[in-house]
PDB file of C-alpha atoms and ligand atoms in Angstrom:
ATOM      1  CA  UNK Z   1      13.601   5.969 -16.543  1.00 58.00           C
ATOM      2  CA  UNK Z   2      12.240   7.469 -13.128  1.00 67.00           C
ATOM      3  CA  UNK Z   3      10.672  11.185 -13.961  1.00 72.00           C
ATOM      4  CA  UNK Z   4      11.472  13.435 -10.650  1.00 68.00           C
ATOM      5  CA  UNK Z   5      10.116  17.004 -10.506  1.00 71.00           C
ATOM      6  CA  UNK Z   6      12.009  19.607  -9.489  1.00 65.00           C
ATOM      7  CA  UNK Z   7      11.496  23.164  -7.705  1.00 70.00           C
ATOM      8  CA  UNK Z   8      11.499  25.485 -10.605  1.00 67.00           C
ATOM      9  CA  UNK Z   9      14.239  27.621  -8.857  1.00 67.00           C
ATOM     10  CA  UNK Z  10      16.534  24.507  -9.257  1.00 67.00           C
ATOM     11  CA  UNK Z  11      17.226  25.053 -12.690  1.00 70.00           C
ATOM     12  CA  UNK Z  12      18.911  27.712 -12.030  1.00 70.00           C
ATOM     13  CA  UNK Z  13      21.880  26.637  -9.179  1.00 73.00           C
ATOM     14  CA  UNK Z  14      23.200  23.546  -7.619  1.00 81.00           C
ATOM     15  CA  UNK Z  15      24.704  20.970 -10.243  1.00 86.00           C
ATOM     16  CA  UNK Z  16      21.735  20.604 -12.036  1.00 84.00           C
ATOM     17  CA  UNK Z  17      21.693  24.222 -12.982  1.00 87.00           C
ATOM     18  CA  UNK Z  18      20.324  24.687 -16.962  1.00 89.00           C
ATOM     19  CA  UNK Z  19      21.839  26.903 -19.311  1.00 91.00           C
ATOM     20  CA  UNK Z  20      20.774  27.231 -22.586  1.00 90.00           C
ATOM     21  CA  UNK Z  21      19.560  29.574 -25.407  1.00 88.00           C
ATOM     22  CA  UNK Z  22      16.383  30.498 -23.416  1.00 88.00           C
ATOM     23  CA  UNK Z  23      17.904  30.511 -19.349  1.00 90.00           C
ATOM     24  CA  UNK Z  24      20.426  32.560 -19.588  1.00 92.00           C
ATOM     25  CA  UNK Z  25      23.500  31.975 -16.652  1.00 92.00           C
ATOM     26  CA  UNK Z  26      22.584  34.385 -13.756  1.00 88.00           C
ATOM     27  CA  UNK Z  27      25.491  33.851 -11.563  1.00 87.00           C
ATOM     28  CA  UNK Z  28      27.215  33.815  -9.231  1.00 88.00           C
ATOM     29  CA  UNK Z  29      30.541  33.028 -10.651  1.00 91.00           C
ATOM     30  CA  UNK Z  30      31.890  30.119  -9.569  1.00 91.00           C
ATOM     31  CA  UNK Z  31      34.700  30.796  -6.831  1.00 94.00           C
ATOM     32  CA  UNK Z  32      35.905  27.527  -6.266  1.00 96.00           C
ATOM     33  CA  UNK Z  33      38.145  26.922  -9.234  1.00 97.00           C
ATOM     34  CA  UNK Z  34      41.073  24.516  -9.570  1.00 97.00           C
ATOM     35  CA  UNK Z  35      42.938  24.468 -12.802  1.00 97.00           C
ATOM     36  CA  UNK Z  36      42.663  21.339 -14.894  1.00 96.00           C
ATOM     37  CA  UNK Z  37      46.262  22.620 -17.024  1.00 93.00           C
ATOM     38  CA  UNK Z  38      47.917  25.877 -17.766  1.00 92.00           C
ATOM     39  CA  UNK Z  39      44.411  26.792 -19.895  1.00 93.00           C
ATOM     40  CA  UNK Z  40      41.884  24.811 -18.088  1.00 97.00           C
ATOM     41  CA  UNK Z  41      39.647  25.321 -15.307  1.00 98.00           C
ATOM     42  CA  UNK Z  42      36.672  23.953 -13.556  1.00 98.00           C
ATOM     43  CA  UNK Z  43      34.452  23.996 -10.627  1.00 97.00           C
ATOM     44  CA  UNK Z  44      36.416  21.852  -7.729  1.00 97.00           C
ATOM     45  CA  UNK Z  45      33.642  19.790  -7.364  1.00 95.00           C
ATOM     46  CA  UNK Z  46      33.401  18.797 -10.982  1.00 97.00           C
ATOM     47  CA  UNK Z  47      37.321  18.594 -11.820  1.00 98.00           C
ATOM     48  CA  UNK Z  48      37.829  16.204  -8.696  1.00 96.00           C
ATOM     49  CA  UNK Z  49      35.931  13.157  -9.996  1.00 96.00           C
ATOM     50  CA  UNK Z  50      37.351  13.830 -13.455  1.00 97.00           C
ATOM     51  CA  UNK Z  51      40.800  13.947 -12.069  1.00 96.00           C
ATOM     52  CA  UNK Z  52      40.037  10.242 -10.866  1.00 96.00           C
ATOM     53  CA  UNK Z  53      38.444   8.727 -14.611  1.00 96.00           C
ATOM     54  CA  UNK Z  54      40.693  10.450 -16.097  1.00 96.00           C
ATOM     55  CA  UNK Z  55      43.900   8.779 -13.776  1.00 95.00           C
ATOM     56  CA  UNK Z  56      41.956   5.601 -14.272  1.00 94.00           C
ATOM     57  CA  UNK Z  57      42.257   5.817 -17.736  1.00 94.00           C
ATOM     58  CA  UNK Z  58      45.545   6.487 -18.233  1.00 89.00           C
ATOM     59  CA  UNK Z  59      45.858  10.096 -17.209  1.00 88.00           C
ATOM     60  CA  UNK Z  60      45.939  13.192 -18.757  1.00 89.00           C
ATOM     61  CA  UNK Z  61      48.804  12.263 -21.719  1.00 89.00           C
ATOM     62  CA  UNK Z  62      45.875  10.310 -23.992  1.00 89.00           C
ATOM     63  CA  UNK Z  63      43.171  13.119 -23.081  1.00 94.00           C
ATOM     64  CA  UNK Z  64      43.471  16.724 -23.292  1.00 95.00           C
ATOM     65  CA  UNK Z  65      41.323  19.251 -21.204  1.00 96.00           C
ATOM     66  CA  UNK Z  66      40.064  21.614 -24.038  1.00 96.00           C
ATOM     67  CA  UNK Z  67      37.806  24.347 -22.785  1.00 97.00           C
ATOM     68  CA  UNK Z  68      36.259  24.376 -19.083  1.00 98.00           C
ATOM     69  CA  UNK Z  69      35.180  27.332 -17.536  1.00 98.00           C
ATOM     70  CA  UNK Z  70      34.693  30.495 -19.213  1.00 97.00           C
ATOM     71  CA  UNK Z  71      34.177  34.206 -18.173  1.00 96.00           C
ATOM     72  CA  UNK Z  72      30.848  35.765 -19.731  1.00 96.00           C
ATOM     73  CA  UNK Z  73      34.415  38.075 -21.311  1.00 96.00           C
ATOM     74  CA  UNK Z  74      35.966  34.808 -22.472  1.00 96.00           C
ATOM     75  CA  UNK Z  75      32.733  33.475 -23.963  1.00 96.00           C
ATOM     76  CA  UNK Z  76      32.162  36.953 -25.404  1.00 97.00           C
ATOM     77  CA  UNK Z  77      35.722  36.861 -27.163  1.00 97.00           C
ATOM     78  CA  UNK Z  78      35.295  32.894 -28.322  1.00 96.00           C
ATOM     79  CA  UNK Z  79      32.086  33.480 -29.917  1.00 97.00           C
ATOM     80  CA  UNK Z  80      33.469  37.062 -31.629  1.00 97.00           C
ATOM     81  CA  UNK Z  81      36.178  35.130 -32.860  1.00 96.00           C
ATOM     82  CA  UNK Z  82      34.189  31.825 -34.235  1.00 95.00           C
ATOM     83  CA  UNK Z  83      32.004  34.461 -35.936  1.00 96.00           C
ATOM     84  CA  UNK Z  84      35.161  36.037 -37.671  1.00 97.00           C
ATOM     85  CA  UNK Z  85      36.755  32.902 -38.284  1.00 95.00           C
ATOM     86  CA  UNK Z  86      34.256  30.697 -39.292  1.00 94.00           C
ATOM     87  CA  UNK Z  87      30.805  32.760 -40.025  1.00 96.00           C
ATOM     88  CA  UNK Z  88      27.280  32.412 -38.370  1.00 95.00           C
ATOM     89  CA  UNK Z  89      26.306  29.089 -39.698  1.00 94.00           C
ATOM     90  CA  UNK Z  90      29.324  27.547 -38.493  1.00 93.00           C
ATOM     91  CA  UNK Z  91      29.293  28.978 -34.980  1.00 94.00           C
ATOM     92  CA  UNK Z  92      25.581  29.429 -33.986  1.00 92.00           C
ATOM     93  CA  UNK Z  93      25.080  25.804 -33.510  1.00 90.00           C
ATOM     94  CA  UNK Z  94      28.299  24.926 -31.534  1.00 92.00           C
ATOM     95  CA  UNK Z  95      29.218  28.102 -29.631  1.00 94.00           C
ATOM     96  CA  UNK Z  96      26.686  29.215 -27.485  1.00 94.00           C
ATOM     97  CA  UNK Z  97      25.632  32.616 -27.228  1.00 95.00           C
ATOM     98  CA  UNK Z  98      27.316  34.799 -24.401  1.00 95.00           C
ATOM     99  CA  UNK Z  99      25.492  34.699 -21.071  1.00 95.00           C
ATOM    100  CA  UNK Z 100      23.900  31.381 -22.596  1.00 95.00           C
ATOM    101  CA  UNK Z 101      27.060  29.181 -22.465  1.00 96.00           C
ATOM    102  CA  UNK Z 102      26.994  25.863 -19.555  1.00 95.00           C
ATOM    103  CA  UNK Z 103      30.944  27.007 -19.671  1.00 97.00           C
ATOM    104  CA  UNK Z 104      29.980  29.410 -17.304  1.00 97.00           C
ATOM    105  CA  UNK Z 105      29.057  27.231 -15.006  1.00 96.00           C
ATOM    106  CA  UNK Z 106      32.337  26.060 -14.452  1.00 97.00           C
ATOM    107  CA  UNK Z 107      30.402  22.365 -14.706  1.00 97.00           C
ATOM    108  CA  UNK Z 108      31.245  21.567 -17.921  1.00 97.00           C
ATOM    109  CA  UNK Z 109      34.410  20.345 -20.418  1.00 98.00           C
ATOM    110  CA  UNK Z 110      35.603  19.598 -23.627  1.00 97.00           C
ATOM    111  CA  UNK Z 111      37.650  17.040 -23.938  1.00 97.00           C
ATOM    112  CA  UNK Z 112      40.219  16.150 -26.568  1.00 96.00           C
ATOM    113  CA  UNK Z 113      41.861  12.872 -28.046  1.00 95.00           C
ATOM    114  CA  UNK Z 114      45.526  14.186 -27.824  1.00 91.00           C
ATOM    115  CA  UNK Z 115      46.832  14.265 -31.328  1.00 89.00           C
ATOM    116  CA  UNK Z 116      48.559  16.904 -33.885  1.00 88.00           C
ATOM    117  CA  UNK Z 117      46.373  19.832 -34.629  1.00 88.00           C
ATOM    118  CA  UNK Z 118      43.070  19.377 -32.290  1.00 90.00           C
ATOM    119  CA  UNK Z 119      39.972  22.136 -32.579  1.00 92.00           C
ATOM    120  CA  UNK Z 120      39.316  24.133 -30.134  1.00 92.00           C
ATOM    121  CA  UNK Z 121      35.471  24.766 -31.050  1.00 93.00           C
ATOM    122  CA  UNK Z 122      35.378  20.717 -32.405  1.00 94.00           C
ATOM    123  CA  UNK Z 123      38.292  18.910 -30.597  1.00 96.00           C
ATOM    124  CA  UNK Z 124      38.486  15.283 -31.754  1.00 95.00           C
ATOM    125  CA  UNK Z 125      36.314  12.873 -29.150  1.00 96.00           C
ATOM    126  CA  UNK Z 126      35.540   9.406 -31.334  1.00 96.00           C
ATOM    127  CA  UNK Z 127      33.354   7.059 -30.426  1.00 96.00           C
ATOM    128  CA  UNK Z 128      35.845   4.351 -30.469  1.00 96.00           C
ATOM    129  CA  UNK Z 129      39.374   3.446 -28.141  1.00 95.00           C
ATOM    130  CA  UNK Z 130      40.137   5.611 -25.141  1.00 95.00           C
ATOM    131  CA  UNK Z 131      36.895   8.431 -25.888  1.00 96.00           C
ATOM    132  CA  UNK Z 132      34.671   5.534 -25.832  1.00 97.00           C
ATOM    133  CA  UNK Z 133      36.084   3.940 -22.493  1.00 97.00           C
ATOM    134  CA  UNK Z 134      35.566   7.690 -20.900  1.00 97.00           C
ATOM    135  CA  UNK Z 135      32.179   7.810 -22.443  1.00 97.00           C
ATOM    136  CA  UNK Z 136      30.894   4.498 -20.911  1.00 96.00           C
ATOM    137  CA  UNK Z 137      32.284   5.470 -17.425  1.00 96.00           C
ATOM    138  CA  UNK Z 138      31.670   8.740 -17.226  1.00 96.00           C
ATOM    139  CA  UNK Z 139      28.083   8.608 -15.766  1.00 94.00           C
ATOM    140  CA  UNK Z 140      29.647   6.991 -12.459  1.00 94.00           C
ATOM    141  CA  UNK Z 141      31.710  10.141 -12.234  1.00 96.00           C
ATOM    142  CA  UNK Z 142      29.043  12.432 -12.541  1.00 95.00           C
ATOM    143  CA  UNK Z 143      29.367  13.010 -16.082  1.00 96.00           C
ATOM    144  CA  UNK Z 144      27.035  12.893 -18.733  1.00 94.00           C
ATOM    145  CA  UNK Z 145      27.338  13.481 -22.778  1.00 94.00           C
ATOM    146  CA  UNK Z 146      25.614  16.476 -22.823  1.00 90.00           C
ATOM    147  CA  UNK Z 147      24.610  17.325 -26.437  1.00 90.00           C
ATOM    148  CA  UNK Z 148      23.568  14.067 -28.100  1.00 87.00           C
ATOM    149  CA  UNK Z 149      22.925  13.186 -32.272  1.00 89.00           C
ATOM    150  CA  UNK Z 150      19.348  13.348 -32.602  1.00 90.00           C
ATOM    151  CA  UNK Z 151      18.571  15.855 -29.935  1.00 87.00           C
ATOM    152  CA  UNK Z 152      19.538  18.967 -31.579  1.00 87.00           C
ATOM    153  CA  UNK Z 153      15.771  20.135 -31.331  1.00 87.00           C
ATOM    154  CA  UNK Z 154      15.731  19.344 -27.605  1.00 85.00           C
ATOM    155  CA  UNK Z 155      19.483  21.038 -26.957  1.00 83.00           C
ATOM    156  CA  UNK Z 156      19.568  23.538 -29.418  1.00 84.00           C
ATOM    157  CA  UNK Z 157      23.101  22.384 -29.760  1.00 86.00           C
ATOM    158  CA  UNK Z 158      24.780  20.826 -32.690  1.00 89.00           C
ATOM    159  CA  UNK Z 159      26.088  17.278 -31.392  1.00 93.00           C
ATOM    160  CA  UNK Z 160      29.117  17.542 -29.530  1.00 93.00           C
ATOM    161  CA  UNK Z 161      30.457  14.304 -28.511  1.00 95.00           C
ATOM    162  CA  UNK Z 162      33.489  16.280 -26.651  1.00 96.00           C
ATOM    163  CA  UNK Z 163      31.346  18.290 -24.391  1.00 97.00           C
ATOM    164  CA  UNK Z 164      30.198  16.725 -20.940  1.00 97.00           C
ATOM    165  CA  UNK Z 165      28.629  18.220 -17.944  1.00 96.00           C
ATOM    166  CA  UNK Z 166      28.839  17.396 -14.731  1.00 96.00           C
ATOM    167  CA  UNK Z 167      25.605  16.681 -13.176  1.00 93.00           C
ATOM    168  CA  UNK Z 168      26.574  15.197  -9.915  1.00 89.00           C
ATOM    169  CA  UNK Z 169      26.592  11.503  -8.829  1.00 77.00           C
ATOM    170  CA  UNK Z 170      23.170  11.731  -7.235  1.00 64.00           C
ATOM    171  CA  UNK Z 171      21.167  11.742 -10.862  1.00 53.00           C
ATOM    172  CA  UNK Z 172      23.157   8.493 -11.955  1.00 50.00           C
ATOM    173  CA  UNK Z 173      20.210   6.115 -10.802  1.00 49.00           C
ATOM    174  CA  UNK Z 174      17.410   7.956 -12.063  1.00 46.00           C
TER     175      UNK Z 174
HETATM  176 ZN1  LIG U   1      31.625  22.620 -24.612  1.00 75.78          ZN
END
């Protein structure tokens, strides 16, 4: 793997922005929104190249756009709910603090296996069949899994194999 260094100011725009439980999202809201389905949005630049695996793959009747961007009110009202739901320990490692969330980027989604009764906090994404397929060819979309098994220390994220971020085709070969 190639290391490349990067302008500290980078982290925090462009599609490589971070956002985590230490770099909070400083804006600007992302304008350029197109809607995904009745629920879903994302940043046009992100939702175009998933448009295209997703056609690839068999379209949008296999996978189901959970969660793309949020408001900081949205987040707010997710993580509120979680918490009333399903308690702290539940929710603090998969819903990210508000202001902390890469939601609000508009640059990342959940994604769904379509299928009777799928979470919205943990849709269903196996590793196996049509999940998989996406998986493998995500990263020449722009894609990548963001919160891995085994990195939880690194993320501060539970593992979420439904939640990908766009990163932008550039990073694919480094
Ligand atoms: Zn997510």
């Amino acid at each position: 793997m190639t290391e490349r260094r990067l302008e500290r100011s980078a982290v925090h725009r462009g599609d490589l922005i971070l956002v985590n439980a230490q770099l909070p999202f400083a804006g600007p809201e992302e304008q350029d929104r197109v809607r995904l389905d009745a629920n879903v949005m994302l940043a046009r630049r992100a939702a175009e190249p998933l448009r295209r695996l997703v056609r690839a793959l068999g379209g949008w009747s296999v996978l189901v756009p959970v969660s793309g961007w949020r408001s900081q009110r949205e987040q707010q009202e997710i993580y509120e709910s979680s918490l009333r739901q399903n308690g702290r320990a539940f929710t603090e490692p998969f819903v990210a603090l508000p202001g902390h969330s890469e939601h609000q980027t508009g640059l990342a989604i959940d994604l769904g296996q379509a299928g009777p009764d799928l979470d919205f906090i943990c849709p269903d994404f196996p590793y196996c069949g049509i999940c998989q397929k996406f998986r493998r060819r995500a990263a020449d979309y722009g894609f990548v899994e963001r919160y891995r098994a085994g990195k939880e220390s690194v993320t501060g994220i539970a593992h979420e194999p439904w939640h990908f971020r766009y990163v932008g085709r550039p990073m694919r070969r480094l």
